[in-house]
Backbone as CSV, one residue per row, in Angstrom:
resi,resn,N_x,N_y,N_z,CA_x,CA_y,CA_z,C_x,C_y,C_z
1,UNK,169.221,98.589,135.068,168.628,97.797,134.017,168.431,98.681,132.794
2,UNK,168.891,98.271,131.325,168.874,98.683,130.506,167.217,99.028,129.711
3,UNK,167.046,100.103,129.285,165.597,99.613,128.430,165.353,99.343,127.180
4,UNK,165.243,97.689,127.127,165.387,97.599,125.862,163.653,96.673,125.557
5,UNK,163.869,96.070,124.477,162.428,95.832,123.674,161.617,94.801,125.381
6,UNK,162.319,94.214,126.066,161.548,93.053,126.897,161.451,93.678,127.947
7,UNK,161.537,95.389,128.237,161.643,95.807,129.073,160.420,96.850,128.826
8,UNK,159.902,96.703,127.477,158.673,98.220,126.958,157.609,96.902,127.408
9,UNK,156.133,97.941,127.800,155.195,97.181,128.169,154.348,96.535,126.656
10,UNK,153.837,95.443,126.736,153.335,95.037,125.796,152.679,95.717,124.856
11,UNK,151.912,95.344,123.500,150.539,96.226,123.186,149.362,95.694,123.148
12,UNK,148.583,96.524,123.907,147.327,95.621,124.409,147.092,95.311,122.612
13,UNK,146.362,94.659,122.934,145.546,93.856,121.691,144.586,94.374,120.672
14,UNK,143.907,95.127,121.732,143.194,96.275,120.926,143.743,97.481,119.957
15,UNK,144.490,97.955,120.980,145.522,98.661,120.073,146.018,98.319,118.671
16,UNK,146.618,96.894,118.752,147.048,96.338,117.736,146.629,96.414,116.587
17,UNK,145.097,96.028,116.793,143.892,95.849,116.200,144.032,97.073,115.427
18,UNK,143.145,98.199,116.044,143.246,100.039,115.885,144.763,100.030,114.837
19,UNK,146.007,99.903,115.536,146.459,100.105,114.447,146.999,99.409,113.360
20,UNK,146.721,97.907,112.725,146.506,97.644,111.882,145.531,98.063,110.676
21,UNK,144.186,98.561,111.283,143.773,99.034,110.020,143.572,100.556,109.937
22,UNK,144.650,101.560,111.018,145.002,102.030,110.134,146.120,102.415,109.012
23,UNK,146.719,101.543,109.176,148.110,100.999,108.111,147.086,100.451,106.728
24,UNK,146.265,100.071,107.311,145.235,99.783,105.359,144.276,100.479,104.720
25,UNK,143.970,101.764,105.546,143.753,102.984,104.620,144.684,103.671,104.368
26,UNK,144.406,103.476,102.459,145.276,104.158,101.462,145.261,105.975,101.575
27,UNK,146.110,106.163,100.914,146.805,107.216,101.189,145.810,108.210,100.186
28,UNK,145.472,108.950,100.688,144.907,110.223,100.475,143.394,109.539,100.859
29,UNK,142.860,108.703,101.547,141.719,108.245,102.131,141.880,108.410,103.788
30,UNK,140.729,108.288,104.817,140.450,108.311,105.719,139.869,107.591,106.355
31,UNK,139.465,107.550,107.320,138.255,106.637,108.268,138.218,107.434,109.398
32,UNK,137.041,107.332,110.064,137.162,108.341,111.584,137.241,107.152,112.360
33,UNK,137.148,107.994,113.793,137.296,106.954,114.943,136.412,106.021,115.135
34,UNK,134.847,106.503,114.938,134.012,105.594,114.586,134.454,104.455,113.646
35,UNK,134.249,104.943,112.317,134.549,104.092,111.487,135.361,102.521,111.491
36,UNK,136.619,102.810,112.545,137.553,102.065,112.695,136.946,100.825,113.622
37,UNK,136.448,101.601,114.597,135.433,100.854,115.660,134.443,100.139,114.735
38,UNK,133.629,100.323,113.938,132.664,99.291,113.463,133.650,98.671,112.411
39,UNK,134.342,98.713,111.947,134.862,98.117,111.097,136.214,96.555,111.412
40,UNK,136.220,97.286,112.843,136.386,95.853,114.453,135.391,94.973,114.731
41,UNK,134.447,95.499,114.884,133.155,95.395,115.441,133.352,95.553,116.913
42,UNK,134.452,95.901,117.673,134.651,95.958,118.729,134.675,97.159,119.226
43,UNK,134.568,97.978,120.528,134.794,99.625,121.297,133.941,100.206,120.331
44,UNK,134.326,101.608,120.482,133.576,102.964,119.896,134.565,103.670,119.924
45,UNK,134.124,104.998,119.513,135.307,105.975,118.696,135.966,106.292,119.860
46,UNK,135.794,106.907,121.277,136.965,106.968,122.598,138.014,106.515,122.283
47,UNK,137.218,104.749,122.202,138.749,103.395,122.503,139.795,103.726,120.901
48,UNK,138.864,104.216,120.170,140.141,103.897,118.934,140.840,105.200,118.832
49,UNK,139.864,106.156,119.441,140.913,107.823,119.996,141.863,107.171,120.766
50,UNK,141.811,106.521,121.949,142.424,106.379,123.070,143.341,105.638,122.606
51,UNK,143.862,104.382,121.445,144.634,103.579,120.809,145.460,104.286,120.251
52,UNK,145.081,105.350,119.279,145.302,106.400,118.338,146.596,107.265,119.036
53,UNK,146.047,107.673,119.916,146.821,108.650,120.852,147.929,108.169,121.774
54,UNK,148.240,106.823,121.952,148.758,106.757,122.894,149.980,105.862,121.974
55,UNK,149.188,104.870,120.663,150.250,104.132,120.567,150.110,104.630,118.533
56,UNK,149.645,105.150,118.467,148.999,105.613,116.855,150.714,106.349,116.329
57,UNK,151.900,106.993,117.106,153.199,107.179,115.899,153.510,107.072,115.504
58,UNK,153.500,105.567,115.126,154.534,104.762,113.864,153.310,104.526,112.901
59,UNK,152.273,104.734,112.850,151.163,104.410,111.433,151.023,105.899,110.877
60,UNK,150.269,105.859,109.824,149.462,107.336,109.337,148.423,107.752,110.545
61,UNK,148.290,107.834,111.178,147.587,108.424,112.138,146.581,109.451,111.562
62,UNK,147.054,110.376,110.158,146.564,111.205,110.120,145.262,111.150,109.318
63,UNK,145.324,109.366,108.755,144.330,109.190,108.079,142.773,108.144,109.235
64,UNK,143.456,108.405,110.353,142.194,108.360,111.467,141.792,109.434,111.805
65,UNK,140.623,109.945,111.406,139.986,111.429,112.016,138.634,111.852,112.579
66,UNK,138.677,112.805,113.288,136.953,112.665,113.538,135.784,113.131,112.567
67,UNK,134.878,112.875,112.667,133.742,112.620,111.844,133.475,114.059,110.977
68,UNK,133.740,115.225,111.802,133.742,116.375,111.548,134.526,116.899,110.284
69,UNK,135.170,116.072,110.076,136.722,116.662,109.206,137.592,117.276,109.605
70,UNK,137.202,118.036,111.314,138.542,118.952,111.706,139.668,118.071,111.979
71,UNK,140.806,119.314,111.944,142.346,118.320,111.828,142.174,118.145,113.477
72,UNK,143.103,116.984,113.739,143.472,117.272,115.104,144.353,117.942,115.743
73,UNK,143.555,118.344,116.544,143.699,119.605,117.916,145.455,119.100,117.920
74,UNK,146.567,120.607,117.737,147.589,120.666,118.257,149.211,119.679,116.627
75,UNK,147.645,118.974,116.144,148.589,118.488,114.540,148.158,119.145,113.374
76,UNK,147.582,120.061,113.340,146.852,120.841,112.197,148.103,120.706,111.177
77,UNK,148.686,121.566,111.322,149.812,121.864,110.336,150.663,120.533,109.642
78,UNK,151.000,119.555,110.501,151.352,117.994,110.323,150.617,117.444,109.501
79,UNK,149.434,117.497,109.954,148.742,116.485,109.302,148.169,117.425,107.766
80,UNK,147.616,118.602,107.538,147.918,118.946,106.509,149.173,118.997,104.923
81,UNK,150.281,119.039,105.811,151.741,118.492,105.291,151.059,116.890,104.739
82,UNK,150.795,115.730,105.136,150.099,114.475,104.745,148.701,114.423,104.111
83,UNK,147.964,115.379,103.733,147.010,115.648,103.422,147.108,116.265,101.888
84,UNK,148.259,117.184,102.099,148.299,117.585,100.525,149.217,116.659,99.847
85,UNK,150.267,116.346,100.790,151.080,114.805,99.733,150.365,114.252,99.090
86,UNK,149.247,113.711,100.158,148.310,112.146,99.460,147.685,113.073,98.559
87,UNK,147.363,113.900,98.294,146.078,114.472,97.594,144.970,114.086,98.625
88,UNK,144.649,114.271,99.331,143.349,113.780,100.020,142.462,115.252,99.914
89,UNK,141.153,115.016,99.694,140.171,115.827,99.520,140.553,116.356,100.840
90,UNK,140.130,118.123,100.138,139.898,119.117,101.715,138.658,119.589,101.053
91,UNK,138.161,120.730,101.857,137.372,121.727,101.418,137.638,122.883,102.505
92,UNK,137.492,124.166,101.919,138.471,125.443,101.701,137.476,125.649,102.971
93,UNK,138.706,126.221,103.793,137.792,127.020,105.243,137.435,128.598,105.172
94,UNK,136.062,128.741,105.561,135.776,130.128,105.751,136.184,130.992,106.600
95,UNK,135.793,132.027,106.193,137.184,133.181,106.173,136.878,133.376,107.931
96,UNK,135.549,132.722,108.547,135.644,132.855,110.495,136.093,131.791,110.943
97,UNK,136.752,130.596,110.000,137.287,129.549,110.619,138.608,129.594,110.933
98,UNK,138.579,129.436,112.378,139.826,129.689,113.370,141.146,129.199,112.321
99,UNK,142.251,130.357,112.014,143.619,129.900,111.363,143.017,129.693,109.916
100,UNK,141.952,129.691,109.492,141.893,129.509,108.095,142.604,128.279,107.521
101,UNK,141.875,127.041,108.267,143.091,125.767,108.227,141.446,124.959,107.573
102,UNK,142.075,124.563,106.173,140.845,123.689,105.395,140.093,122.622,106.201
103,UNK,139.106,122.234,106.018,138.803,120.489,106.857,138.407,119.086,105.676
104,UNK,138.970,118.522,106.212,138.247,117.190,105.363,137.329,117.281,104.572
105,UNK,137.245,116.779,103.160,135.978,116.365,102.818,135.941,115.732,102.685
106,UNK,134.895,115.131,103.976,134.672,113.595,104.504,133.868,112.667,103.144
107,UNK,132.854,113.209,102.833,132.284,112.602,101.631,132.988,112.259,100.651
108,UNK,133.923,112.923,100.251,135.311,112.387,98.959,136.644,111.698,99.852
109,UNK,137.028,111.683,101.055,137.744,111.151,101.442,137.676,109.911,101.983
110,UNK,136.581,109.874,102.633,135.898,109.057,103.845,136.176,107.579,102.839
111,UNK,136.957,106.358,103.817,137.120,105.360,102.690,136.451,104.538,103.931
112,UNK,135.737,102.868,103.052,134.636,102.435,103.332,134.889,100.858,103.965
113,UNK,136.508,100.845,103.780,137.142,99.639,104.141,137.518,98.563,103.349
114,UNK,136.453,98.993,102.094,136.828,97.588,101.157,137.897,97.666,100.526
115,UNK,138.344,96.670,99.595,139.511,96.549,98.628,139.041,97.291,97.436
116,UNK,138.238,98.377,96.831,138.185,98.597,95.880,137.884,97.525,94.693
117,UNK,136.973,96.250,95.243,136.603,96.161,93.849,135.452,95.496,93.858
118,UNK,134.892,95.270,92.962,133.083,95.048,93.144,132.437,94.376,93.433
119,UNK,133.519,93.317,94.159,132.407,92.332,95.234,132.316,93.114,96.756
120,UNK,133.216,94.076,96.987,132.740,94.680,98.204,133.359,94.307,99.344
121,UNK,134.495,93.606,98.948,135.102,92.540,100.200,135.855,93.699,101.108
122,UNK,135.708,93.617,102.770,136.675,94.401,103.565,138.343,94.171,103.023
123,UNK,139.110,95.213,103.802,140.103,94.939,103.215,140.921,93.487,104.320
124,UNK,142.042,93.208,104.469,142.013,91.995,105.472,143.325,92.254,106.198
125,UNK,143.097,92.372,107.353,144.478,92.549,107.676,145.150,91.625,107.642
């Protein structure tokens, strides 16, 4: 038997979910795993790690991150490559931070879901 599209297992739903919005944070913006989760109203940051990781390759992935600003474990270098494209805020790592690899600055990056304009509306998938 050949493997073709009716032969890959479905995508759970959740997933779907997870990665639809992150296909609608703009580019040089972010959201963490949390974020994504309340902004479902559904899971917590695990389930949208656990979405992220398993089915997260074909989106920006790199603009789901954890709360911390560190890059993720094993994509540092990747996701920096997408980090300076977008312009996305960093802030400069100190000189005992492992590899001297910048982290997020979550406060200038961190995006809030809305459409950018002043009624405040989420964005919609």
């Amino acid at each position: 038997m050949t493997n073709d599209e009716s032969d890959a297992p479905a995508l759970p739903v959740y997933a779907e979910r997870v990665l639809e919005v992150a296909e609608l944070i703009p580019p040089g913006r972010v959201m963490t795993y949390g974020d994504v989760a309340e902004w479902l109203g559904d899971g917590g940051p695990r389930q949208v790690g656990r979405a992220m990781s398993l089915y997260g390759g074909a989106v920006p992935w790199w603009r789901v991150v954890r709360s911390d600003g560190a890059f993720l474990p094993g994509h540092e270098l990747r996701a920096l490559d997408h980090y300076r494209e977008e312009g996305t805020p960093l802030r400069g790592a100190g000189r005992a931070a492992e590899g001297h690899l910048p982290r997020l600055d979550m406060k200038r990056a961190r995006w809030d879901g809305t459409d950018g304009t002043d009624t405040g509306e989420k964005a919609h998938i």
